[in-house]
Coordinates of C-alpha atoms in Angstrom, one line a residue:
X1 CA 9.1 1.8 -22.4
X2 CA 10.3 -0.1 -19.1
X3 CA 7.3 -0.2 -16.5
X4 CA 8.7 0.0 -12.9
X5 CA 6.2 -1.5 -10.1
X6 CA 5.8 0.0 -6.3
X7 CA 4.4 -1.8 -3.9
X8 CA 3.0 -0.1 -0.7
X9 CA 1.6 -0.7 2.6
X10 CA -1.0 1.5 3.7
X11 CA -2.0 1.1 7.8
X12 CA -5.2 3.3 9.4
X13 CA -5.3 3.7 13.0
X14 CA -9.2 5.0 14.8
X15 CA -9.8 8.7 14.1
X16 CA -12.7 10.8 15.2
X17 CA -16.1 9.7 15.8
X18 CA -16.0 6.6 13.1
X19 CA -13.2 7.8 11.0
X20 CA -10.1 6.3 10.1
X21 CA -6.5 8.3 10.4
X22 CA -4.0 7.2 7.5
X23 CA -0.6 6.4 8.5
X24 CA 3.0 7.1 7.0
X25 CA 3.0 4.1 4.0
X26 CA 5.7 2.0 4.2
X27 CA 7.3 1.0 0.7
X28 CA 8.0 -2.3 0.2
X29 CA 10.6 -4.8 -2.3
X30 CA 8.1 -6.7 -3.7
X31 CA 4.5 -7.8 -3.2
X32 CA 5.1 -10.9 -0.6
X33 CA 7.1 -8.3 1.1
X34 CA 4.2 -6.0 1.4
X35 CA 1.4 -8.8 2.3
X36 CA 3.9 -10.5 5.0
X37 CA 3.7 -6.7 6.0
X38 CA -0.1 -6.0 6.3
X39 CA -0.8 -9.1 7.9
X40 CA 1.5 -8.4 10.4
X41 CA -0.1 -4.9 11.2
X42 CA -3.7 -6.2 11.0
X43 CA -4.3 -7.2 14.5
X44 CA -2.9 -3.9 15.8
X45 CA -4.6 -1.7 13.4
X46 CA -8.1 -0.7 12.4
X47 CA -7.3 -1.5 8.7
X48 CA -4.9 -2.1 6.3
X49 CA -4.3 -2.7 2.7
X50 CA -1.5 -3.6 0.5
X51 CA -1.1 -2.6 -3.3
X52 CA 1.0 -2.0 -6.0
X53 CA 1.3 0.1 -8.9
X54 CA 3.0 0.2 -12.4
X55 CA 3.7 3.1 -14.1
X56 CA 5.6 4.0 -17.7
X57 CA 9.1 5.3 -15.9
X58 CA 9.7 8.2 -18.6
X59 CA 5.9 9.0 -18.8
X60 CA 5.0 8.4 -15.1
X61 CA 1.8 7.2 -16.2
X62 CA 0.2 4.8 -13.7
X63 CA -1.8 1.9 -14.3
X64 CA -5.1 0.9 -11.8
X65 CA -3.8 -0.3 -8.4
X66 CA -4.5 -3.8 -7.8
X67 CA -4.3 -4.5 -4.0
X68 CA -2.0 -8.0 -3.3

């Protein structure tokens, strides 16, 4: 079974009180791609994280998400 990876940028912006709002993810090629991203965003944002995920393409089973 072919394994297809995603790899995603997740950005947060200040919500209410001490909360964070999530922000649209961006999808991204590979995982440079999505660090290059995150770094870029982390002065400007309250918090960010990069990960990817593999999951069975047929099954859509995914495995754990490490973050890059």
């Amino acid at each position: 079974m072919a394994k297809e990876t995603v790899y995603i940028v997740q950005a947060y912006k200040a919500g209410r009180g001490k909360g964070l709002k999530a922000e649209q993810q961006v999808g991204c090629k590979d995982a440079e791609e999505a660090r290059r991203k995150a770094e870029r965003l982390a002065p400007i944002r309250e918090g960010v994280v990069a990960f990817g995920a593999s999951a069975g393409v047929g099954l859509g089973d995914y495995d754990g998400n490490p973050v890059i």
